[in-house]
Each structure stands twice: as structure tokens, then as C-alpha cells.
Short mmCIF file of N, CA and C in Angstrom, two decimals:
data_model
loop_
_atom_site.label_atom_id
_atom_site.label_comp_id
_atom_site.label_asym_id
_atom_site.label_seq_id
_atom_site.Cartn_x
_atom_site.Cartn_y
_atom_site.Cartn_z
N MET A 1 0.86 -1.20 0.00
CA MET A 1 0.00 0.00 0.00
C MET A 1 0.89 1.25 0.00
N SER A 2 0.72 2.10 -1.01
CA SER A 2 1.56 3.29 -1.02
C SER A 2 0.81 4.50 -0.47
N LYS A 3 1.60 5.40 0.09
CA LYS A 3 1.09 6.62 0.71
C LYS A 3 0.45 7.49 -0.37
N LEU A 4 -0.73 8.00 -0.10
CA LEU A 4 -1.41 8.87 -1.07
C LEU A 4 -0.93 10.30 -0.89
N SER A 5 -0.89 11.05 -1.98
CA SER A 5 -0.52 12.47 -1.90
C SER A 5 -1.70 13.26 -1.32
N SER A 6 -1.43 14.46 -0.81
CA SER A 6 -2.50 15.32 -0.28
C SER A 6 -3.58 15.51 -1.32
N GLN A 7 -3.14 15.70 -2.58
CA GLN A 7 -4.08 15.92 -3.67
C GLN A 7 -5.00 14.71 -3.86
N ASP A 8 -4.39 13.52 -3.86
CA ASP A 8 -5.17 12.28 -3.99
C ASP A 8 -6.17 12.14 -2.83
N ILE A 9 -5.70 12.48 -1.64
CA ILE A 9 -6.56 12.36 -0.45
C ILE A 9 -7.73 13.32 -0.54
N GLU A 10 -7.44 14.56 -0.88
CA GLU A 10 -8.52 15.57 -0.96
C GLU A 10 -9.54 15.18 -2.03
N LYS A 11 -9.05 14.60 -3.12
CA LYS A 11 -9.95 14.17 -4.19
C LYS A 11 -10.88 13.06 -3.69
N ARG A 12 -10.28 12.09 -2.99
CA ARG A 12 -11.09 10.98 -2.45
C ARG A 12 -12.07 11.47 -1.38
N LEU A 13 -11.66 12.49 -0.63
CA LEU A 13 -12.51 12.98 0.47
C LEU A 13 -13.80 13.63 -0.03
N LEU A 14 -13.86 13.99 -1.31
CA LEU A 14 -15.10 14.54 -1.85
C LEU A 14 -16.26 13.57 -1.67
N ARG A 15 -15.93 12.28 -1.67
CA ARG A 15 -16.96 11.24 -1.45
C ARG A 15 -17.22 10.99 0.04
N PHE A 16 -16.43 11.61 0.91
CA PHE A 16 -16.55 11.38 2.37
C PHE A 16 -16.71 12.71 3.11
N PRO A 17 -17.86 13.32 3.00
CA PRO A 17 -18.03 14.66 3.59
C PRO A 17 -17.85 14.72 5.11
N ASP A 18 -17.97 13.58 5.80
CA ASP A 18 -17.77 13.59 7.26
C ASP A 18 -16.29 13.65 7.65
N TRP A 19 -15.41 13.42 6.69
CA TRP A 19 -13.99 13.24 7.01
C TRP A 19 -13.16 14.44 6.58
N GLU A 20 -12.10 14.69 7.37
CA GLU A 20 -11.16 15.77 7.08
C GLU A 20 -9.75 15.22 7.11
N TYR A 21 -8.87 15.83 6.33
CA TYR A 21 -7.47 15.40 6.31
C TYR A 21 -6.59 16.44 7.00
N PHE A 22 -5.88 16.02 8.03
CA PHE A 22 -4.84 16.85 8.64
C PHE A 22 -3.92 15.94 9.46
N ASP A 23 -2.74 16.42 9.80
CA ASP A 23 -1.77 15.64 10.60
C ASP A 23 -1.54 14.23 10.05
N ASN A 24 -1.43 14.11 8.72
CA ASN A 24 -1.12 12.80 8.11
C ASN A 24 -2.15 11.71 8.37
N ALA A 25 -3.41 12.10 8.63
CA ALA A 25 -4.46 11.12 8.87
C ALA A 25 -5.80 11.72 8.43
N ILE A 26 -6.81 10.86 8.27
CA ILE A 26 -8.16 11.37 8.03
C ILE A 26 -8.98 11.17 9.30
N HIS A 27 -9.82 12.15 9.59
CA HIS A 27 -10.51 12.23 10.88
C HIS A 27 -12.00 12.46 10.69
N ALA A 28 -12.80 11.85 11.56
CA ALA A 28 -14.24 12.12 11.57
C ALA A 28 -14.76 12.05 12.99
N GLU A 29 -15.88 12.74 13.22
CA GLU A 29 -16.54 12.67 14.53
C GLU A 29 -18.00 12.36 14.30
N PHE A 30 -18.52 11.40 15.04
CA PHE A 30 -19.92 11.00 14.89
C PHE A 30 -20.63 11.12 16.23
N GLU A 31 -21.86 11.62 16.14
CA GLU A 31 -22.65 11.80 17.36
C GLU A 31 -23.85 10.87 17.31
N PHE A 32 -24.11 10.21 18.40
CA PHE A 32 -25.23 9.26 18.49
C PHE A 32 -26.22 9.73 19.55
N GLU A 33 -27.31 8.98 19.64
CA GLU A 33 -28.37 9.30 20.60
C GLU A 33 -27.85 9.19 22.04
N ASN A 34 -27.06 8.16 22.30
CA ASN A 34 -26.58 7.90 23.66
C ASN A 34 -25.38 6.94 23.60
N PHE A 35 -24.88 6.57 24.76
CA PHE A 35 -23.70 5.70 24.83
C PHE A 35 -23.95 4.34 24.21
N LYS A 36 -25.11 3.78 24.45
CA LYS A 36 -25.42 2.44 23.92
C LYS A 36 -25.36 2.42 22.40
N ASP A 37 -25.97 3.41 21.78
CA ASP A 37 -25.95 3.48 20.32
C ASP A 37 -24.52 3.67 19.81
N CYS A 38 -23.78 4.50 20.52
CA CYS A 38 -22.40 4.78 20.11
C CYS A 38 -21.55 3.52 20.22
N PHE A 39 -21.67 2.83 21.35
CA PHE A 39 -20.84 1.65 21.53
C PHE A 39 -21.28 0.50 20.61
N SER A 40 -22.55 0.45 20.28
CA SER A 40 -23.01 -0.56 19.32
C SER A 40 -22.34 -0.34 17.96
N ALA A 41 -22.28 0.92 17.55
CA ALA A 41 -21.59 1.23 16.28
C ALA A 41 -20.11 0.85 16.40
N MET A 42 -19.50 1.15 17.53
CA MET A 42 -18.08 0.80 17.72
C MET A 42 -17.87 -0.70 17.60
N SER A 43 -18.79 -1.49 18.14
CA SER A 43 -18.66 -2.95 18.06
C SER A 43 -18.72 -3.42 16.62
N ARG A 44 -19.63 -2.85 15.85
CA ARG A 44 -19.74 -3.26 14.45
C ARG A 44 -18.49 -2.81 13.68
N ILE A 45 -18.00 -1.63 14.01
CA ILE A 45 -16.77 -1.14 13.36
C ILE A 45 -15.59 -2.06 13.73
N ALA A 46 -15.54 -2.49 14.99
CA ALA A 46 -14.44 -3.36 15.44
C ALA A 46 -14.34 -4.64 14.61
N PHE A 47 -15.49 -5.20 14.26
CA PHE A 47 -15.48 -6.41 13.42
C PHE A 47 -14.91 -6.10 12.03
N GLU A 48 -15.29 -4.95 11.48
CA GLU A 48 -14.76 -4.56 10.16
C GLU A 48 -13.25 -4.37 10.21
N CYS A 49 -12.78 -3.77 11.31
CA CYS A 49 -11.34 -3.53 11.48
C CYS A 49 -10.58 -4.85 11.45
N GLU A 50 -11.12 -5.83 12.16
CA GLU A 50 -10.47 -7.14 12.18
C GLU A 50 -10.51 -7.77 10.79
N ALA A 51 -11.64 -7.64 10.11
CA ALA A 51 -11.78 -8.22 8.77
C ALA A 51 -10.80 -7.58 7.79
N LEU A 52 -10.63 -6.26 7.91
CA LEU A 52 -9.73 -5.54 7.00
C LEU A 52 -8.29 -5.55 7.52
N ASN A 53 -8.11 -6.07 8.72
CA ASN A 53 -6.81 -6.04 9.38
C ASN A 53 -6.19 -4.63 9.38
N HIS A 54 -7.04 -3.68 9.73
CA HIS A 54 -6.61 -2.28 9.79
C HIS A 54 -7.39 -1.64 10.94
N HIS A 55 -6.68 -0.89 11.79
CA HIS A 55 -7.30 -0.46 13.05
C HIS A 55 -7.21 1.04 13.25
N PRO A 56 -8.25 1.62 13.83
CA PRO A 56 -8.27 3.08 13.99
C PRO A 56 -7.61 3.54 15.28
N ASN A 57 -7.36 4.82 15.33
CA ASN A 57 -7.08 5.52 16.56
C ASN A 57 -8.41 6.20 16.88
N TRP A 58 -9.10 5.73 17.90
CA TRP A 58 -10.44 6.28 18.14
C TRP A 58 -10.69 6.53 19.61
N SER A 59 -11.57 7.50 19.89
CA SER A 59 -11.94 7.81 21.27
C SER A 59 -13.43 7.99 21.37
N ASN A 60 -13.90 7.79 22.55
CA ASN A 60 -15.32 7.91 22.81
C ASN A 60 -15.55 8.64 24.13
N VAL A 61 -16.47 9.59 24.12
CA VAL A 61 -17.00 10.19 25.34
C VAL A 61 -18.52 10.15 25.23
N TYR A 62 -19.16 9.35 26.05
CA TYR A 62 -20.62 9.16 26.06
C TYR A 62 -21.17 8.88 24.65
N ASN A 63 -21.78 9.87 24.00
CA ASN A 63 -22.43 9.60 22.70
C ASN A 63 -21.61 10.06 21.50
N VAL A 64 -20.38 10.45 21.74
CA VAL A 64 -19.54 10.97 20.66
C VAL A 64 -18.36 10.04 20.39
N LEU A 65 -18.18 9.74 19.11
CA LEU A 65 -17.09 8.87 18.67
C LEU A 65 -16.19 9.66 17.71
N THR A 66 -14.90 9.71 18.03
CA THR A 66 -13.93 10.42 17.20
C THR A 66 -12.96 9.38 16.62
N ILE A 67 -12.78 9.41 15.32
CA ILE A 67 -11.95 8.40 14.66
C ILE A 67 -10.87 9.06 13.81
N SER A 68 -9.65 8.56 13.93
CA SER A 68 -8.56 8.97 13.04
C SER A 68 -8.01 7.73 12.36
N LEU A 69 -7.83 7.83 11.05
CA LEU A 69 -7.29 6.70 10.30
C LEU A 69 -6.01 7.10 9.59
N SER A 70 -5.00 6.25 9.75
CA SER A 70 -3.76 6.42 8.99
C SER A 70 -3.08 5.06 8.91
N THR A 71 -2.09 4.98 8.05
CA THR A 71 -1.39 3.70 7.88
C THR A 71 0.02 3.86 8.43
N HIS A 72 0.23 3.21 9.56
CA HIS A 72 1.46 3.35 10.33
C HIS A 72 2.70 3.10 9.46
N ASP A 73 2.67 2.03 8.67
CA ASP A 73 3.84 1.62 7.88
C ASP A 73 4.36 2.72 6.95
N VAL A 74 3.46 3.56 6.44
CA VAL A 74 3.92 4.60 5.51
C VAL A 74 3.82 5.99 6.14
N ASP A 75 3.43 6.04 7.41
CA ASP A 75 3.23 7.31 8.11
C ASP A 75 2.37 8.27 7.28
N GLY A 76 1.24 7.77 6.84
CA GLY A 76 0.35 8.60 6.05
C GLY A 76 -0.93 7.86 5.74
N VAL A 77 -1.65 8.34 4.74
CA VAL A 77 -2.95 7.78 4.40
C VAL A 77 -2.83 6.94 3.13
N THR A 78 -3.42 5.75 3.18
CA THR A 78 -3.41 4.86 2.01
C THR A 78 -4.85 4.44 1.67
N GLU A 79 -4.97 3.62 0.63
CA GLU A 79 -6.29 3.07 0.27
C GLU A 79 -6.91 2.30 1.42
N LYS A 80 -6.07 1.67 2.24
CA LYS A 80 -6.57 0.93 3.40
C LYS A 80 -7.44 1.81 4.29
N ASP A 81 -7.01 3.06 4.46
CA ASP A 81 -7.76 3.98 5.32
C ASP A 81 -9.10 4.33 4.70
N PHE A 82 -9.10 4.50 3.37
CA PHE A 82 -10.37 4.80 2.71
C PHE A 82 -11.29 3.58 2.69
N ASN A 83 -10.72 2.39 2.61
CA ASN A 83 -11.55 1.18 2.69
C ASN A 83 -12.22 1.09 4.07
N LEU A 84 -11.45 1.39 5.10
CA LEU A 84 -12.04 1.34 6.45
C LEU A 84 -13.04 2.47 6.64
N ALA A 85 -12.72 3.65 6.13
CA ALA A 85 -13.65 4.79 6.24
C ALA A 85 -14.98 4.44 5.56
N GLU A 86 -14.90 3.77 4.43
CA GLU A 86 -16.11 3.39 3.71
C GLU A 86 -16.93 2.39 4.54
N ALA A 87 -16.26 1.43 5.14
CA ALA A 87 -16.94 0.45 6.00
C ALA A 87 -17.58 1.14 7.20
N ILE A 88 -16.87 2.12 7.77
CA ILE A 88 -17.40 2.86 8.93
C ILE A 88 -18.64 3.66 8.52
N GLU A 89 -18.57 4.32 7.37
CA GLU A 89 -19.72 5.10 6.89
C GLU A 89 -20.95 4.21 6.72
N ALA A 90 -20.74 3.01 6.20
CA ALA A 90 -21.87 2.10 5.96
C ALA A 90 -22.53 1.70 7.28
N ILE A 91 -21.75 1.67 8.35
CA ILE A 91 -22.28 1.32 9.67
C ILE A 91 -22.93 2.52 10.34
N VAL A 92 -22.23 3.65 10.26
CA VAL A 92 -22.63 4.82 11.04
C VAL A 92 -23.78 5.58 10.41
N GLU A 93 -23.78 5.72 9.10
CA GLU A 93 -24.76 6.59 8.46
C GLU A 93 -26.20 6.20 8.76
N PRO A 94 -26.58 4.94 8.62
CA PRO A 94 -27.99 4.62 8.89
C PRO A 94 -28.40 4.88 10.34
N ILE A 95 -27.43 4.74 11.27
CA ILE A 95 -27.72 5.00 12.69
C ILE A 95 -27.78 6.50 12.93
N ASP A 96 -26.85 7.19 12.29
CA ASP A 96 -26.59 8.61 12.52
C ASP A 96 -27.73 9.49 12.02
N GLU A 97 -28.36 9.08 10.91
CA GLU A 97 -29.32 9.97 10.23
C GLU A 97 -30.72 9.98 10.87
N MET B 1 -23.29 13.12 44.80
CA MET B 1 -21.86 12.78 44.76
C MET B 1 -21.03 14.06 44.90
N SER B 2 -20.19 14.10 45.93
CA SER B 2 -19.37 15.31 46.06
C SER B 2 -17.95 15.07 45.57
N LYS B 3 -17.36 16.16 45.10
CA LYS B 3 -16.01 16.15 44.57
C LYS B 3 -15.03 15.77 45.67
N LEU B 4 -14.13 14.85 45.37
CA LEU B 4 -13.13 14.44 46.36
C LEU B 4 -11.94 15.40 46.31
N SER B 5 -11.32 15.61 47.45
CA SER B 5 -10.11 16.44 47.50
C SER B 5 -8.93 15.66 46.93
N SER B 6 -7.89 16.36 46.53
CA SER B 6 -6.67 15.71 46.01
C SER B 6 -6.17 14.68 47.01
N GLN B 7 -6.22 15.05 48.29
CA GLN B 7 -5.74 14.17 49.35
C GLN B 7 -6.57 12.87 49.40
N ASP B 8 -7.90 13.03 49.34
CA ASP B 8 -8.80 11.86 49.33
C ASP B 8 -8.51 10.98 48.12
N ILE B 9 -8.29 11.62 46.98
CA ILE B 9 -8.04 10.86 45.74
C ILE B 9 -6.74 10.09 45.85
N GLU B 10 -5.68 10.76 46.29
CA GLU B 10 -4.37 10.10 46.40
C GLU B 10 -4.44 8.92 47.37
N LYS B 11 -5.21 9.09 48.44
CA LYS B 11 -5.37 8.03 49.44
C LYS B 11 -6.06 6.82 48.79
N ARG B 12 -7.14 7.09 48.06
CA ARG B 12 -7.86 5.99 47.39
C ARG B 12 -6.99 5.33 46.30
N LEU B 13 -6.14 6.13 45.67
CA LEU B 13 -5.33 5.58 44.57
C LEU B 13 -4.30 4.56 45.05
N LEU B 14 -4.03 4.52 46.33
CA LEU B 14 -3.10 3.51 46.86
C LEU B 14 -3.60 2.11 46.53
N ARG B 15 -4.92 1.97 46.45
CA ARG B 15 -5.52 0.67 46.10
C ARG B 15 -5.59 0.45 44.59
N PHE B 16 -5.22 1.46 43.81
CA PHE B 16 -5.33 1.38 42.34
C PHE B 16 -3.99 1.74 41.69
N PRO B 17 -3.03 0.86 41.77
CA PRO B 17 -1.68 1.21 41.28
C PRO B 17 -1.62 1.52 39.78
N ASP B 18 -2.60 1.08 39.01
CA ASP B 18 -2.58 1.37 37.57
C ASP B 18 -3.01 2.80 37.25
N TRP B 19 -3.58 3.48 38.26
CA TRP B 19 -4.22 4.77 38.00
C TRP B 19 -3.42 5.94 38.55
N GLU B 20 -3.52 7.07 37.82
CA GLU B 20 -2.85 8.30 38.24
C GLU B 20 -3.86 9.44 38.25
N TYR B 21 -3.63 10.40 39.13
CA TYR B 21 -4.52 11.56 39.20
C TYR B 21 -3.81 12.79 38.63
N PHE B 22 -4.40 13.40 37.60
CA PHE B 22 -3.96 14.71 37.11
C PHE B 22 -5.08 15.30 36.27
N ASP B 23 -5.03 16.62 36.05
CA ASP B 23 -6.04 17.32 35.25
C ASP B 23 -7.48 17.00 35.70
N ASN B 24 -7.69 16.96 37.01
CA ASN B 24 -9.06 16.76 37.54
C ASN B 24 -9.70 15.43 37.15
N ALA B 25 -8.88 14.41 36.84
CA ALA B 25 -9.43 13.11 36.47
C ALA B 25 -8.43 12.03 36.88
N ILE B 26 -8.89 10.78 36.93
CA ILE B 26 -7.96 9.67 37.13
C ILE B 26 -7.80 8.92 35.81
N HIS B 27 -6.57 8.49 35.55
CA HIS B 27 -6.19 7.96 34.24
C HIS B 27 -5.46 6.63 34.37
N ALA B 28 -5.71 5.75 33.41
CA ALA B 28 -4.96 4.49 33.35
C ALA B 28 -4.78 4.07 31.90
N GLU B 29 -3.74 3.29 31.66
CA GLU B 29 -3.50 2.75 30.32
C GLU B 29 -3.30 1.25 30.46
N PHE B 30 -3.98 0.48 29.62
CA PHE B 30 -3.87 -0.97 29.67
C PHE B 30 -3.43 -1.51 28.32
N GLU B 31 -2.55 -2.49 28.37
CA GLU B 31 -2.05 -3.07 27.12
C GLU B 31 -2.49 -4.53 27.04
N PHE B 32 -2.97 -4.93 25.89
CA PHE B 32 -3.46 -6.29 25.68
C PHE B 32 -2.61 -6.98 24.61
N GLU B 33 -2.95 -8.23 24.40
CA GLU B 33 -2.24 -9.03 23.42
C GLU B 33 -2.45 -8.48 22.00
N ASN B 34 -3.68 -8.10 21.71
CA ASN B 34 -4.02 -7.64 20.36
C ASN B 34 -5.33 -6.85 20.41
N PHE B 35 -5.79 -6.42 19.25
CA PHE B 35 -7.00 -5.61 19.18
C PHE B 35 -8.23 -6.36 19.69
N LYS B 36 -8.33 -7.64 19.34
CA LYS B 36 -9.51 -8.41 19.74
C LYS B 36 -9.63 -8.49 21.26
N ASP B 37 -8.52 -8.75 21.93
CA ASP B 37 -8.54 -8.81 23.40
C ASP B 37 -8.88 -7.45 23.99
N CYS B 38 -8.32 -6.41 23.38
CA CYS B 38 -8.56 -5.06 23.88
C CYS B 38 -10.03 -4.69 23.71
N PHE B 39 -10.57 -4.95 22.54
CA PHE B 39 -11.96 -4.58 22.30
C PHE B 39 -12.93 -5.44 23.12
N SER B 40 -12.56 -6.68 23.39
CA SER B 40 -13.39 -7.53 24.25
C SER B 40 -13.48 -6.92 25.65
N ALA B 41 -12.35 -6.47 26.16
CA ALA B 41 -12.36 -5.81 27.48
C ALA B 41 -13.23 -4.54 27.41
N MET B 42 -13.09 -3.78 26.32
CA MET B 42 -13.90 -2.56 26.18
C MET B 42 -15.40 -2.89 26.21
N SER B 43 -15.78 -3.98 25.57
CA SER B 43 -17.20 -4.37 25.54
C SER B 43 -17.70 -4.68 26.95
N ARG B 44 -16.87 -5.40 27.68
CA ARG B 44 -17.28 -5.74 29.05
C ARG B 44 -17.33 -4.48 29.92
N ILE B 45 -16.38 -3.58 29.71
CA ILE B 45 -16.40 -2.31 30.45
C ILE B 45 -17.64 -1.50 30.08
N ALA B 46 -18.01 -1.51 28.80
CA ALA B 46 -19.18 -0.75 28.34
C ALA B 46 -20.45 -1.16 29.08
N PHE B 47 -20.59 -2.46 29.32
CA PHE B 47 -21.77 -2.93 30.07
C PHE B 47 -21.76 -2.40 31.50
N GLU B 48 -20.58 -2.39 32.12
CA GLU B 48 -20.46 -1.85 33.49
C GLU B 48 -20.80 -0.36 33.53
N CYS B 49 -20.35 0.36 32.51
CA CYS B 49 -20.62 1.80 32.44
C CYS B 49 -22.12 2.05 32.41
N GLU B 50 -22.82 1.27 31.59
CA GLU B 50 -24.27 1.42 31.51
C GLU B 50 -24.91 1.07 32.85
N ALA B 51 -24.43 0.00 33.48
CA ALA B 51 -25.00 -0.43 34.76
C ALA B 51 -24.80 0.64 35.83
N LEU B 52 -23.62 1.26 35.82
CA LEU B 52 -23.30 2.28 36.82
C LEU B 52 -23.79 3.67 36.38
N ASN B 53 -24.27 3.75 35.16
CA ASN B 53 -24.67 5.03 34.56
C ASN B 53 -23.55 6.08 34.70
N HIS B 54 -22.37 5.65 34.37
CA HIS B 54 -21.20 6.53 34.44
C HIS B 54 -20.27 6.11 33.30
N HIS B 55 -19.76 7.09 32.55
CA HIS B 55 -19.08 6.75 31.30
C HIS B 55 -17.69 7.36 31.21
N PRO B 56 -16.76 6.65 30.63
CA PRO B 56 -15.38 7.13 30.58
C PRO B 56 -15.11 8.01 29.36
N ASN B 57 -14.00 8.68 29.43
CA ASN B 57 -13.39 9.30 28.26
C ASN B 57 -12.28 8.31 27.91
N TRP B 58 -12.42 7.56 26.83
CA TRP B 58 -11.43 6.52 26.56
C TRP B 58 -11.02 6.47 25.11
N SER B 59 -9.79 6.01 24.85
CA SER B 59 -9.30 5.88 23.48
C SER B 59 -8.61 4.54 23.33
N ASN B 60 -8.58 4.11 22.10
CA ASN B 60 -7.95 2.83 21.78
C ASN B 60 -7.13 2.98 20.50
N VAL B 61 -5.92 2.44 20.55
CA VAL B 61 -5.12 2.24 19.35
C VAL B 61 -4.61 0.79 19.38
N TYR B 62 -5.11 -0.01 18.46
CA TYR B 62 -4.78 -1.43 18.38
C TYR B 62 -4.92 -2.16 19.73
N ASN B 63 -3.83 -2.45 20.42
CA ASN B 63 -3.91 -3.24 21.67
C ASN B 63 -3.83 -2.39 22.94
N VAL B 64 -3.88 -1.08 22.79
CA VAL B 64 -3.74 -0.20 23.94
C VAL B 64 -5.04 0.57 24.21
N LEU B 65 -5.44 0.54 25.45
CA LEU B 65 -6.65 1.23 25.88
C LEU B 65 -6.27 2.27 26.93
N THR B 66 -6.66 3.52 26.69
CA THR B 66 -6.39 4.62 27.62
C THR B 66 -7.72 5.12 28.17
N ILE B 67 -7.81 5.20 29.47
CA ILE B 67 -9.08 5.58 30.10
C ILE B 67 -8.89 6.76 31.06
N SER B 68 -9.78 7.74 30.97
CA SER B 68 -9.81 8.83 31.94
C SER B 68 -11.20 8.88 32.56
N LEU B 69 -11.23 8.98 33.87
CA LEU B 69 -12.52 9.04 34.57
C LEU B 69 -12.63 10.32 35.37
N SER B 70 -13.75 10.99 35.20
CA SER B 70 -14.06 12.15 36.03
C SER B 70 -15.58 12.30 36.05
N THR B 71 -16.05 13.14 36.96
CA THR B 71 -17.50 13.35 37.07
C THR B 71 -17.82 14.76 36.60
N HIS B 72 -18.45 14.82 35.45
CA HIS B 72 -18.71 16.08 34.75
C HIS B 72 -19.42 17.09 35.65
N ASP B 73 -20.45 16.63 36.36
CA ASP B 73 -21.28 17.54 37.18
C ASP B 73 -20.48 18.33 38.21
N VAL B 74 -19.40 17.74 38.74
CA VAL B 74 -18.64 18.45 39.77
C VAL B 74 -17.26 18.88 39.25
N ASP B 75 -17.00 18.64 37.97
CA ASP B 75 -15.71 18.94 37.36
C ASP B 75 -14.55 18.40 38.21
N GLY B 76 -14.65 17.13 38.55
CA GLY B 76 -13.60 16.52 39.36
C GLY B 76 -13.88 15.05 39.53
N VAL B 77 -13.22 14.48 40.52
CA VAL B 77 -13.31 13.04 40.75
C VAL B 77 -14.23 12.77 41.95
N THR B 78 -15.12 11.80 41.81
CA THR B 78 -16.03 11.42 42.91
C THR B 78 -15.94 9.91 43.14
N GLU B 79 -16.71 9.43 44.10
CA GLU B 79 -16.78 7.98 44.35
C GLU B 79 -17.22 7.22 43.10
N LYS B 80 -18.07 7.85 42.28
CA LYS B 80 -18.53 7.22 41.04
C LYS B 80 -17.35 6.78 40.18
N ASP B 81 -16.32 7.61 40.13
CA ASP B 81 -15.15 7.29 39.31
C ASP B 81 -14.38 6.11 39.89
N PHE B 82 -14.30 6.06 41.22
CA PHE B 82 -13.61 4.92 41.83
C PHE B 82 -14.43 3.64 41.71
N ASN B 83 -15.77 3.78 41.74
CA ASN B 83 -16.60 2.58 41.51
C ASN B 83 -16.38 2.02 40.11
N LEU B 84 -16.32 2.92 39.14
CA LEU B 84 -16.09 2.46 37.76
C LEU B 84 -14.66 1.92 37.60
N ALA B 85 -13.69 2.60 38.21
CA ALA B 85 -12.29 2.12 38.14
C ALA B 85 -12.19 0.70 38.72
N GLU B 86 -12.92 0.46 39.79
CA GLU B 86 -12.90 -0.86 40.43
C GLU B 86 -13.49 -1.92 39.49
N ALA B 87 -14.60 -1.57 38.85
CA ALA B 87 -15.23 -2.49 37.89
C ALA B 87 -14.28 -2.76 36.71
N ILE B 88 -13.59 -1.72 36.25
CA ILE B 88 -12.65 -1.86 35.14
C ILE B 88 -11.49 -2.79 35.53
N GLU B 89 -10.96 -2.58 36.74
CA GLU B 89 -9.85 -3.42 37.21
C GLU B 89 -10.25 -4.90 37.25
N ALA B 90 -11.49 -5.15 37.69
CA ALA B 90 -11.97 -6.53 37.80
C ALA B 90 -12.04 -7.19 36.42
N ILE B 91 -12.28 -6.39 35.40
CA ILE B 91 -12.36 -6.92 34.03
C ILE B 91 -10.97 -7.06 33.42
N VAL B 92 -10.17 -6.03 33.61
CA VAL B 92 -8.90 -5.93 32.89
C VAL B 92 -7.81 -6.81 33.51
N GLU B 93 -7.75 -6.86 34.82
CA GLU B 93 -6.63 -7.53 35.47
C GLU B 93 -6.46 -8.99 35.07
N PRO B 94 -7.55 -9.77 35.09
CA PRO B 94 -7.35 -11.19 34.73
C PRO B 94 -6.90 -11.38 33.29
N ILE B 95 -7.30 -10.45 32.40
CA ILE B 95 -6.90 -10.51 31.00
C ILE B 95 -5.45 -10.06 30.85
N ASP B 96 -5.17 -8.99 31.59
CA ASP B 96 -3.93 -8.25 31.47
C ASP B 96 -2.73 -9.06 31.97
N GLU B 97 -2.97 -9.88 33.00
CA GLU B 97 -1.84 -10.51 33.70
C GLU B 97 -1.29 -11.76 33.01
#
């Protein structure tokens, strides 16, 4: 997996309006109804992470989930991060809306 | 629930060697074998949080879990935080050791 250029990342981010690129990673914050809903989404995301063998840097406070994705090996963002972001969106969006 | 003094907190922390007090909260970091073990512990902790109706500020990167506990209403640490810390220790220690 090769590191994507800023230009490549910004182009891909047009399809991911929840996500922003800074500090060599892509970041998103999602708000849920309550802790249970938030942690349920986290559990579903955790399974995707294992399936993709790619893991986020993420934090949670009550109903808010903050996620940063980057690829450690290249110290930047790769297709792996966008694959995981896409999987996360598929989980979060139906709950979030 | 009333805010505990620094002295009260430090005294209670003698029973919690994994935890440190700073920035008006108590903090601990736990390391697991891998992401699956770490997220399994998080799931068990999540149930305790709901049962105690008290929720952490926590982050995860792969096999590392970082937890901060404080009581928002009093902007400090209360017995609630030590109750949750105790529940967390009961979950994490057998896995961790």
C-alpha cells in the first residue's frame, strides 16, 4: 500500500463529507443518541477492522465517537484507510441519520 | 456525589496502582495481546458503564486502551469514578496478567 498524496486524499474525500485530512491522517466525529448506540456502532466497526486487518485511533465520550485513520507503515494515508472509512460510513450513516 | 479532594483521591489511589490523578481526572493505560482482546475488554467495560450510569473518556489504538474518569457535574473526581475504576480493574486484570 503506497502513501497517497495530499491531492489524492482531498480528491477521495469529496466522497466522504464527514472526514477531514490533517496531521497525516483522516478524521471524523460522529454523534449518536446515547452511549449504547455509540458503543453498538463501535462494536460493528471493530469487526470490520479485524476483517480488514486495519485499526483506527479512536476515542469515545458518552455519545460521541472520534476516529482517526492512517497507515502506520507509511506514516500517512493509504487506500486501506479509505476502505475502512467506507466500511465505517456504511455502519454509522444509517444510525446517525 | 461530592467532589473528592486531592488528598482523598491520592489516598484511594493507593488501592489502584494502575491509575494516576492529574487534570481533575484519574487515568490508566492498559495493554493487551491484540485488538480483539482489547476490544473484548472494552465491551465488558461498556456494560459496566451502563449499569453504573457513568461513562469514561477513553481511546484505543490497536492493543492499547487509555481511560480517563471524572465526574462532569462536579468537574472533578467522585466515588462514582472509583466505583467504575474498580469495575474496570476486575475486568482488565485477569486478562492483562
